[in-house]
Amino acid sequence: MEDHATYKAFAARESDPRRRNVMRGLAAAERHHAHLWAHEIGTLDERKLGYSGPPEGLAPVNAKENANIDSQLQHLKIHERSEIDRYSKQMHTLKNEACHKILLEVIADENEHYKALSNLIRARPPLPMMDGSQARKALATLLAARKKRHLEAAGWLNDAVYAAHDGLGSIFGIVSGVAGATFGKSHYVMIAGLAGMVGSALSTGTGAYLTARSERELYEAEIVRERQAVDYDESESREVLALSLQVRGLPEDVAERLSHLLAENKEGFVKALARIRANVSEENLSDPWRAALTGVVATAVGAFVPIIPFFFLSGMPAIASAAVVSLCAHFAVGASKSLMTVRPWWRSGLELTAFGAVEGLTTFAIGIALGRMVGTA
């Protein structure tokens, strides 16, 4: 009922008839939700239920606060998202079948409300103004909701998967080659495999650390260059940013207005120039030590897999076991890559398994040939 009062208040203040009708529809839907719950609660408790909150709900009563309705609608959109999350949690706690039926209807309606508010906000410029903390909170809420709908892999997980693939692929090649040259003599394979594992892990970790640190240094250098350019000629920098935004598809008037708005905050202006011109941003920087640790551990884990059978077996049984274990690991790593792509997990797994099989057969054949050549010599 509070949401009903809120949308009703906004509808009364809206001058655009189309937007006013949408808000009235939202208000009616919220009242319907309240009636559904009131009826269900009434079957359990005979007390009279009534709304005793503010007559205008969450709508501001201050005329100054109400000046930018789009800004208030943005907050309502975030509120709708939190309501969807709350109702979704209730699906697991309320076991009553009637409650489940209501929740399914309410969640579907709230999702439509979220989309309707998004369309209302997009339909009328200017964009709602927020300070930094409000924007960060709104962004965090929206990204959290997006991750619930579409799972995304964390940045470190991406690095770990690729590092594990590198370690697995390189050491599988070494193990196959040495096994082919020595006909699976376990001590030779283990020495070569373990030495390769340590070298590969350290190399990957060092490379990840240096890459992350280099990216950070390049970002800091670009910030310094852009700050110097702004200090030297701010009007030129505004023009550069406006033209860069136009190149990326913004209309000229929007690009000009956005450039002037960003220039009001010097640090934000400098960072925007660095992001648009050099495609660098602080949010995309990795922590060097975390990147190094991820690279070392993931590479070592992937590299250790092909060596495992040679701790227990020797000869052809060890070679066959290593091949099976390594190809299964290739499939697992390939399937895990689907967390970062939109491809089916089984297709990614089979693709990497095929590459692993070709790599293993090739290096095994090369190992046999080299073993015979050395033995002949």
Tab-separated table of C-alpha atoms in Angstrom:
chain	number	residue	atom	x	y	z
A	1	MET	CA	0.000	0.000	0.000
A	2	GLU	CA	2.954	2.312	0.564
A	3	ASP	CA	4.079	1.673	-3.029
A	4	HIS	CA	0.491	2.252	-4.202
A	5	ALA	CA	0.476	5.623	-2.424
A	6	THR	CA	3.890	6.478	-3.906
A	7	TYR	CA	2.947	5.833	-7.539
A	8	LYS	CA	-0.405	7.534	-7.069
A	9	ALA	CA	1.359	10.660	-5.748
A	10	PHE	CA	3.799	10.712	-8.675
A	11	ALA	CA	0.957	10.228	-11.155
A	12	ALA	CA	-0.840	13.238	-9.678
A	13	ARG	CA	2.266	15.393	-10.202
A	14	GLU	CA	3.103	14.154	-13.710
A	15	SER	CA	2.229	16.454	-16.632
A	16	ASP	CA	2.899	13.940	-19.418
A	17	PRO	CA	-0.354	11.931	-19.921
A	18	ARG	CA	1.447	8.810	-21.156
A	19	ARG	CA	3.770	8.704	-18.175
A	20	ARG	CA	0.869	9.542	-15.848
A	21	ASN	CA	-1.092	6.532	-17.131
A	22	VAL	CA	1.899	4.231	-16.631
A	23	MET	CA	2.242	5.413	-13.027
A	24	ARG	CA	-1.470	4.930	-12.411
A	25	GLY	CA	-1.118	1.378	-13.727
A	26	LEU	CA	1.777	0.746	-11.344
A	27	ALA	CA	-0.271	2.120	-8.458
A	28	ALA	CA	-3.214	-0.140	-9.323
A	29	ALA	CA	-0.949	-3.190	-9.524
A	30	GLU	CA	0.528	-2.451	-6.090
A	31	ARG	CA	-2.978	-2.100	-4.627
A	32	HIS	CA	-3.896	-5.463	-6.188
A	33	HIS	CA	-0.825	-7.048	-4.532
A	34	ALA	CA	-1.910	-5.626	-1.178
A	35	HIS	CA	-5.413	-7.058	-1.596
A	36	LEU	CA	-4.013	-10.485	-2.467
A	37	TRP	CA	-1.935	-10.539	0.713
A	38	ALA	CA	-4.739	-9.081	2.836
A	39	HIS	CA	-7.084	-11.879	1.714
A	40	GLU	CA	-4.502	-14.578	2.407
A	41	ILE	CA	-3.616	-13.126	5.811
A	42	GLY	CA	-7.334	-12.848	6.572
A	43	THR	CA	-7.682	-16.626	6.288
A	44	LEU	CA	-5.186	-16.968	9.139
A	45	ASP	CA	-5.984	-13.900	11.232
A	46	GLU	CA	-9.346	-12.102	11.464
A	47	ARG	CA	-7.853	-8.713	12.376
A	48	LYS	CA	-8.718	-5.783	10.113
A	49	LEU	CA	-5.710	-4.712	8.036
A	50	GLY	CA	-5.225	-1.095	6.994
A	51	TYR	CA	-2.516	1.225	5.684
A	52	SER	CA	-1.295	3.765	8.225
A	53	GLY	CA	1.771	5.120	6.434
A	54	PRO	CA	2.319	8.530	4.773
A	55	PRO	CA	-0.475	9.443	2.336
A	56	GLU	CA	2.109	10.040	-0.397
A	57	GLY	CA	4.139	6.925	0.365
A	58	LEU	CA	7.801	7.306	-0.561
A	59	ALA	CA	7.188	10.361	-2.739
A	60	PRO	CA	8.894	13.500	-1.348
A	61	VAL	CA	6.579	16.138	0.090
A	62	ASN	CA	9.207	18.863	-0.341
A	63	ALA	CA	8.673	20.699	-3.641
A	64	LYS	CA	12.443	21.113	-4.144
A	65	GLU	CA	13.063	17.381	-3.709
A	66	ASN	CA	10.234	16.619	-6.089
A	67	ALA	CA	11.622	18.872	-8.841
A	68	ASN	CA	13.414	16.042	-10.617
A	69	ILE	CA	10.891	13.192	-10.861
A	70	ASP	CA	13.304	11.078	-12.937
A	71	SER	CA	15.783	11.072	-10.075
A	72	GLN	CA	13.035	9.817	-7.751
A	73	LEU	CA	12.011	7.195	-10.305
A	74	GLN	CA	15.612	5.983	-10.373
A	75	HIS	CA	15.426	5.396	-6.620
A	76	LEU	CA	12.074	3.652	-7.050
A	77	LYS	CA	13.639	1.373	-9.678
A	78	ILE	CA	16.289	0.338	-7.160
A	79	HIS	CA	13.521	-0.139	-4.594
A	80	GLU	CA	11.629	-2.429	-6.996
A	81	ARG	CA	14.777	-4.516	-7.495
A	82	SER	CA	15.204	-4.932	-3.736
A	83	GLU	CA	11.526	-5.950	-3.464
A	84	ILE	CA	12.053	-8.628	-6.122
A	85	ASP	CA	15.007	-9.982	-4.144
A	86	ARG	CA	12.963	-9.983	-0.930
A	87	TYR	CA	10.046	-11.829	-2.541
A	88	SER	CA	12.448	-14.357	-4.078
A	89	LYS	CA	13.822	-15.165	-0.624
A	90	GLN	CA	10.271	-15.601	0.684
A	91	MET	CA	9.731	-18.306	-1.948
A	92	HIS	CA	12.106	-20.479	0.091
A	93	THR	CA	10.662	-19.662	3.513
A	94	LEU	CA	6.896	-19.615	2.862
A	95	LYS	CA	5.770	-23.193	2.253
A	96	ASN	CA	2.050	-22.423	1.827
A	97	GLU	CA	0.876	-23.197	-1.720
A	98	ALA	CA	-1.401	-20.160	-1.837
A	99	CYS	CA	1.492	-17.910	-0.774
A	100	HIS	CA	3.666	-19.409	-3.498
A	101	LYS	CA	1.001	-18.632	-6.079
A	102	ILE	CA	0.798	-15.013	-4.902
A	103	LEU	CA	4.576	-14.664	-4.855
A	104	LEU	CA	4.895	-15.918	-8.429
A	105	GLU	CA	2.349	-13.331	-9.588
A	106	VAL	CA	3.883	-10.510	-7.538
A	107	ILE	CA	7.460	-11.248	-8.678
A	108	ALA	CA	6.352	-11.295	-12.330
A	109	ASP	CA	4.560	-7.954	-11.847
A	110	GLU	CA	7.512	-6.392	-10.013
A	111	ASN	CA	9.824	-7.355	-12.875
A	112	GLU	CA	7.460	-5.580	-15.250
A	113	HIS	CA	7.422	-2.557	-12.934
A	114	TYR	CA	11.233	-2.481	-13.025
A	115	LYS	CA	11.196	-2.491	-16.849
A	116	ALA	CA	8.430	0.146	-16.967
A	117	LEU	CA	10.410	2.484	-14.702
A	118	SER	CA	13.532	1.973	-16.828
A	119	ASN	CA	11.573	2.951	-19.943
A	120	LEU	CA	10.061	6.001	-18.214
A	121	ILE	CA	13.487	7.233	-17.153
A	122	ARG	CA	14.998	6.718	-20.610
A	123	ALA	CA	12.071	8.485	-22.255
A	124	ARG	CA	12.704	11.873	-20.687
A	125	PRO	CA	16.116	13.611	-20.519
A	126	PRO	CA	18.029	14.848	-18.632
A	127	LEU	CA	19.415	11.849	-16.769
A	128	PRO	CA	18.812	11.841	-13.001
A	129	MET	CA	21.633	13.515	-11.093
A	130	MET	CA	23.315	11.570	-8.284
A	131	ASP	CA	26.360	12.156	-6.166
A	132	GLY	CA	29.228	9.662	-6.146
A	133	SER	CA	28.014	7.555	-3.223
A	134	GLN	CA	24.467	7.295	-4.615
A	135	ALA	CA	25.796	6.293	-8.036
A	136	ARG	CA	28.064	3.623	-6.537
A	137	LYS	CA	25.166	2.225	-4.490
A	138	ALA	CA	22.852	2.179	-7.505
A	139	LEU	CA	25.511	0.540	-9.690
A	140	ALA	CA	26.247	-2.119	-7.055
A	141	THR	CA	22.538	-2.946	-6.771
A	142	LEU	CA	22.057	-3.236	-10.533
A	143	LEU	CA	25.191	-5.343	-11.042
A	144	ALA	CA	24.204	-7.659	-8.196
A	145	ALA	CA	20.797	-8.161	-9.817
A	146	ARG	CA	22.423	-8.779	-13.207
A	147	LYS	CA	24.745	-11.427	-11.731
A	148	LYS	CA	21.746	-13.260	-10.283
A	149	ARG	CA	20.208	-13.441	-13.754
A	150	HIS	CA	23.437	-14.161	-15.648
A	151	LEU	CA	26.339	-15.650	-13.713
A	152	GLU	CA	29.635	-13.923	-14.326
A	153	ALA	CA	33.088	-15.181	-13.456
A	154	ALA	CA	35.250	-13.040	-11.194
A	155	GLY	CA	38.368	-11.497	-12.755
A	156	TRP	CA	40.710	-13.729	-10.759
A	157	LEU	CA	38.760	-16.812	-11.894
A	158	ASN	CA	39.303	-15.864	-15.534
A	159	ASP	CA	43.047	-15.600	-14.888
A	160	ALA	CA	43.045	-18.884	-12.965
A	161	VAL	CA	41.292	-20.820	-15.738
A	162	TYR	CA	43.690	-19.589	-18.417
A	163	ALA	CA	46.723	-20.184	-16.180
A	164	ALA	CA	45.543	-23.728	-15.419
A	165	HIS	CA	45.097	-24.319	-19.152
A	166	ASP	CA	48.625	-23.071	-19.871
A	167	GLY	CA	50.137	-25.277	-17.176
A	168	LEU	CA	48.118	-28.326	-18.223
A	169	GLY	CA	48.854	-27.898	-21.925
A	170	SER	CA	52.589	-27.218	-21.628
A	171	ILE	CA	53.364	-29.987	-19.116
A	172	PHE	CA	51.124	-32.491	-20.913
A	173	GLY	CA	53.264	-31.829	-23.981
A	174	ILE	CA	56.495	-32.329	-21.991
A	175	VAL	CA	55.201	-35.493	-20.308
A	176	SER	CA	54.003	-36.938	-23.653
A	177	GLY	CA	57.324	-36.192	-25.343
A	178	VAL	CA	59.505	-37.589	-22.554
A	179	ALA	CA	57.221	-40.619	-22.140
A	180	GLY	CA	57.506	-41.315	-25.868
A	181	ALA	CA	61.311	-40.988	-25.797
A	182	THR	CA	61.766	-43.176	-22.696
A	183	PHE	CA	58.823	-45.567	-23.228
A	184	GLY	CA	57.182	-44.316	-20.050
A	185	LYS	CA	60.040	-44.633	-17.582
A	186	SER	CA	58.458	-42.891	-14.627
A	187	HIS	CA	61.536	-41.299	-13.018
A	188	TYR	CA	62.522	-39.516	-16.239
A	189	VAL	CA	58.962	-38.307	-16.817
A	190	MET	CA	58.592	-37.141	-13.214
A	191	ILE	CA	61.883	-35.222	-13.257
A	192	ALA	CA	61.019	-33.486	-16.530
A	193	GLY	CA	57.394	-32.899	-15.525
A	194	LEU	CA	58.097	-31.522	-12.059
A	195	ALA	CA	60.903	-29.291	-13.325
A	196	GLY	CA	58.631	-28.022	-16.078
A	197	MET	CA	55.792	-27.487	-13.584
A	198	VAL	CA	57.957	-25.327	-11.303
A	199	GLY	CA	59.409	-23.357	-14.208
A	200	SER	CA	56.024	-22.848	-15.860
A	201	ALA	CA	54.353	-21.772	-12.600
A	202	LEU	CA	57.102	-19.280	-11.745
A	203	SER	CA	57.142	-17.939	-15.296
A	204	THR	CA	53.370	-17.463	-15.359
A	205	GLY	CA	53.315	-15.852	-11.912
A	206	THR	CA	56.156	-13.479	-12.780
A	207	GLY	CA	54.523	-12.568	-16.084
A	208	ALA	CA	51.164	-11.908	-14.403
A	209	TYR	CA	52.804	-9.709	-11.752
A	210	LEU	CA	54.797	-7.678	-14.282
A	211	THR	CA	51.771	-7.312	-16.577
A	212	ALA	CA	49.501	-6.089	-13.762
A	213	ARG	CA	52.153	-3.683	-12.465
A	214	SER	CA	52.866	-2.408	-15.977
A	215	GLU	CA	49.143	-1.747	-16.552
A	216	ARG	CA	48.975	0.209	-13.305
A	217	GLU	CA	52.063	2.255	-14.209
A	218	LEU	CA	50.668	2.977	-17.683
A	219	TYR	CA	47.385	4.109	-16.128
A	220	GLU	CA	49.170	6.430	-13.688
A	221	ALA	CA	51.332	7.830	-16.509
A	222	GLU	CA	48.246	8.469	-18.656
A	223	ILE	CA	46.534	10.255	-15.749
A	224	VAL	CA	49.602	12.494	-15.336
A	225	ARG	CA	49.651	13.295	-19.074
A	226	GLU	CA	45.943	14.129	-19.165
A	227	ARG	CA	46.207	16.274	-16.017
A	228	GLN	CA	49.060	18.240	-17.591
A	229	ALA	CA	47.018	18.705	-20.776
A	230	VAL	CA	44.025	19.983	-18.772
A	231	ASP	CA	46.251	22.372	-16.795
A	232	TYR	CA	47.787	23.687	-20.018
A	233	ASP	CA	44.541	24.219	-21.955
A	234	GLU	CA	41.253	23.075	-20.438
A	235	SER	CA	39.139	24.241	-23.366
A	236	GLU	CA	41.195	22.122	-25.761
A	237	SER	CA	40.759	19.109	-23.475
A	238	ARG	CA	36.986	19.653	-23.425
A	239	GLU	CA	36.988	19.735	-27.216
A	240	VAL	CA	39.121	16.575	-27.385
A	241	LEU	CA	36.697	14.747	-25.072
A	242	ALA	CA	33.627	15.976	-26.975
A	243	LEU	CA	35.064	14.855	-30.324
A	244	SER	CA	36.120	11.494	-28.868
A	245	LEU	CA	32.571	10.954	-27.620
A	246	GLN	CA	31.187	11.859	-31.046
A	247	VAL	CA	33.509	9.309	-32.662
A	248	ARG	CA	31.985	6.712	-30.326
A	249	GLY	CA	28.483	7.523	-31.534
A	250	LEU	CA	27.101	10.284	-29.296
A	251	PRO	CA	25.268	13.183	-30.991
A	252	GLU	CA	27.253	16.430	-31.116
A	253	ASP	CA	25.053	18.346	-28.680
A	254	VAL	CA	25.052	15.492	-26.138
A	255	ALA	CA	28.837	15.098	-26.438
A	256	GLU	CA	29.366	18.840	-25.915
A	257	ARG	CA	27.055	18.951	-22.902
A	258	LEU	CA	28.624	15.862	-21.334
A	259	SER	CA	32.119	17.247	-21.869
A	260	HIS	CA	31.231	20.506	-20.090
A	261	LEU	CA	29.529	18.644	-17.226
A	262	LEU	CA	32.563	16.404	-16.680
A	263	ALA	CA	34.896	19.400	-16.759
A	264	GLU	CA	33.228	20.777	-13.613
A	265	ASN	CA	35.147	18.182	-11.571
A	266	LYS	CA	38.812	18.235	-12.545
A	267	GLU	CA	39.777	14.747	-11.280
A	268	GLY	CA	36.696	13.186	-12.830
A	269	PHE	CA	37.418	15.069	-16.059
A	270	VAL	CA	41.016	13.783	-16.146
A	271	LYS	CA	39.892	10.195	-15.538
A	272	ALA	CA	37.214	10.491	-18.225
A	273	LEU	CA	39.827	11.691	-20.730
A	274	ALA	CA	42.103	8.772	-19.849
A	275	ARG	CA	39.220	6.301	-20.164
A	276	ILE	CA	37.900	7.632	-23.474
A	277	ARG	CA	41.205	8.455	-25.195
A	278	ALA	CA	43.544	5.725	-23.922
A	279	ASN	CA	40.908	3.155	-22.896
A	280	VAL	CA	42.369	2.847	-19.384
A	281	SER	CA	40.432	2.940	-16.123
A	282	GLU	CA	41.222	2.271	-12.489
A	283	GLU	CA	38.360	-0.232	-12.170
A	284	ASN	CA	39.985	-2.599	-14.690
A	285	LEU	CA	43.379	-2.703	-12.973
A	286	SER	CA	44.460	-5.963	-11.332
A	287	ASP	CA	46.342	-6.282	-8.068
A	288	PRO	CA	49.882	-7.450	-9.057
A	289	TRP	CA	50.367	-9.769	-6.087
A	290	ARG	CA	46.950	-11.370	-6.459
A	291	ALA	CA	47.590	-11.859	-10.184
A	292	ALA	CA	50.975	-13.455	-9.420
A	293	LEU	CA	49.574	-15.791	-6.761
A	294	THR	CA	46.675	-16.822	-9.010
A	295	GLY	CA	49.067	-17.495	-11.888
A	296	VAL	CA	51.489	-19.573	-9.803
A	297	VAL	CA	48.862	-21.706	-8.041
A	298	ALA	CA	46.591	-22.285	-11.065
A	299	THR	CA	49.506	-23.117	-13.374
A	300	ALA	CA	51.024	-25.512	-10.832
A	301	VAL	CA	47.681	-27.272	-10.305
A	302	GLY	CA	47.105	-27.663	-14.045
A	303	ALA	CA	50.696	-28.755	-14.663
A	304	PHE	CA	50.653	-31.374	-11.898
A	305	VAL	CA	47.729	-33.330	-13.392
A	306	PRO	CA	49.645	-35.129	-16.226
A	307	ILE	CA	52.405	-36.176	-13.796
A	308	ILE	CA	50.139	-37.861	-11.209
A	309	PRO	CA	49.932	-41.336	-12.845
A	310	PHE	CA	53.743	-41.633	-12.978
A	311	PHE	CA	53.899	-41.572	-9.165
A	312	PHE	CA	52.120	-44.949	-9.161
A	313	LEU	CA	52.696	-46.530	-12.593
A	314	SER	CA	55.348	-46.918	-15.251
A	315	GLY	CA	55.507	-47.863	-18.917
A	316	MET	CA	52.453	-47.995	-21.156
A	317	PRO	CA	49.921	-48.158	-18.266
A	318	ALA	CA	51.325	-44.858	-16.944
A	319	ILE	CA	51.258	-43.298	-20.421
A	320	ALA	CA	47.642	-44.390	-21.001
A	321	SER	CA	46.547	-43.223	-17.545
A	322	ALA	CA	48.289	-39.861	-18.006
A	323	ALA	CA	46.566	-39.403	-21.353
A	324	VAL	CA	43.105	-40.184	-19.921
A	325	VAL	CA	43.582	-38.004	-16.837
A	326	SER	CA	45.004	-35.105	-18.869
A	327	LEU	CA	42.246	-35.195	-21.485
A	328	CYS	CA	39.600	-35.266	-18.735
A	329	ALA	CA	41.319	-32.242	-17.175
A	330	HIS	CA	41.325	-30.519	-20.592
A	331	PHE	CA	37.570	-31.084	-20.802
A	332	ALA	CA	37.036	-29.732	-17.266
A	333	VAL	CA	39.103	-26.598	-17.960
A	334	GLY	CA	37.346	-26.053	-21.285
A	335	ALA	CA	33.935	-26.458	-19.675
A	336	SER	CA	34.859	-23.969	-16.944
A	337	LYS	CA	35.672	-21.410	-19.652
A	338	SER	CA	31.940	-21.278	-20.391
A	339	LEU	CA	31.631	-19.205	-17.195
A	340	MET	CA	33.306	-16.377	-19.120
A	341	THR	CA	31.630	-16.918	-22.495
A	342	VAL	CA	28.169	-17.630	-23.860
A	343	ARG	CA	29.215	-20.903	-25.496
A	344	PRO	CA	27.762	-24.236	-24.250
A	345	TRP	CA	30.016	-25.842	-21.629
A	346	TRP	CA	30.208	-29.150	-23.456
A	347	ARG	CA	31.341	-27.508	-26.698
A	348	SER	CA	34.130	-25.594	-24.967
A	349	GLY	CA	35.155	-28.770	-23.147
A	350	LEU	CA	35.237	-30.912	-26.285
A	351	GLU	CA	37.147	-28.264	-28.223
A	352	LEU	CA	39.923	-28.040	-25.624
A	353	THR	CA	39.989	-31.839	-25.315
A	354	ALA	CA	40.517	-32.148	-29.086
A	355	PHE	CA	43.389	-29.658	-28.992
A	356	GLY	CA	44.896	-31.517	-26.036
A	357	ALA	CA	44.674	-34.845	-27.876
A	358	VAL	CA	46.395	-33.425	-30.965
A	359	GLU	CA	49.087	-31.848	-28.784
A	360	GLY	CA	49.667	-35.082	-26.833
A	361	LEU	CA	49.851	-37.294	-29.939
A	362	THR	CA	52.192	-34.862	-31.703
A	363	THR	CA	54.642	-34.531	-28.818
A	364	PHE	CA	54.461	-38.277	-28.117
A	365	ALA	CA	55.380	-39.025	-31.736
A	366	ILE	CA	58.195	-36.463	-31.637
A	367	GLY	CA	59.449	-38.019	-28.398
A	368	ILE	CA	59.522	-41.508	-29.950
A	369	ALA	CA	61.421	-40.181	-32.977
A	370	LEU	CA	63.953	-38.305	-30.839
A	371	GLY	CA	64.364	-41.313	-28.540
A	372	ARG	CA	65.221	-43.524	-31.522
A	373	MET	CA	67.600	-40.968	-32.973
A	374	VAL	CA	69.463	-40.591	-29.666
A	375	GLY	CA	69.460	-44.355	-29.139
A	376	THR	CA	70.866	-44.923	-32.646
A	377	ALA	CA	73.548	-42.264	-32.125
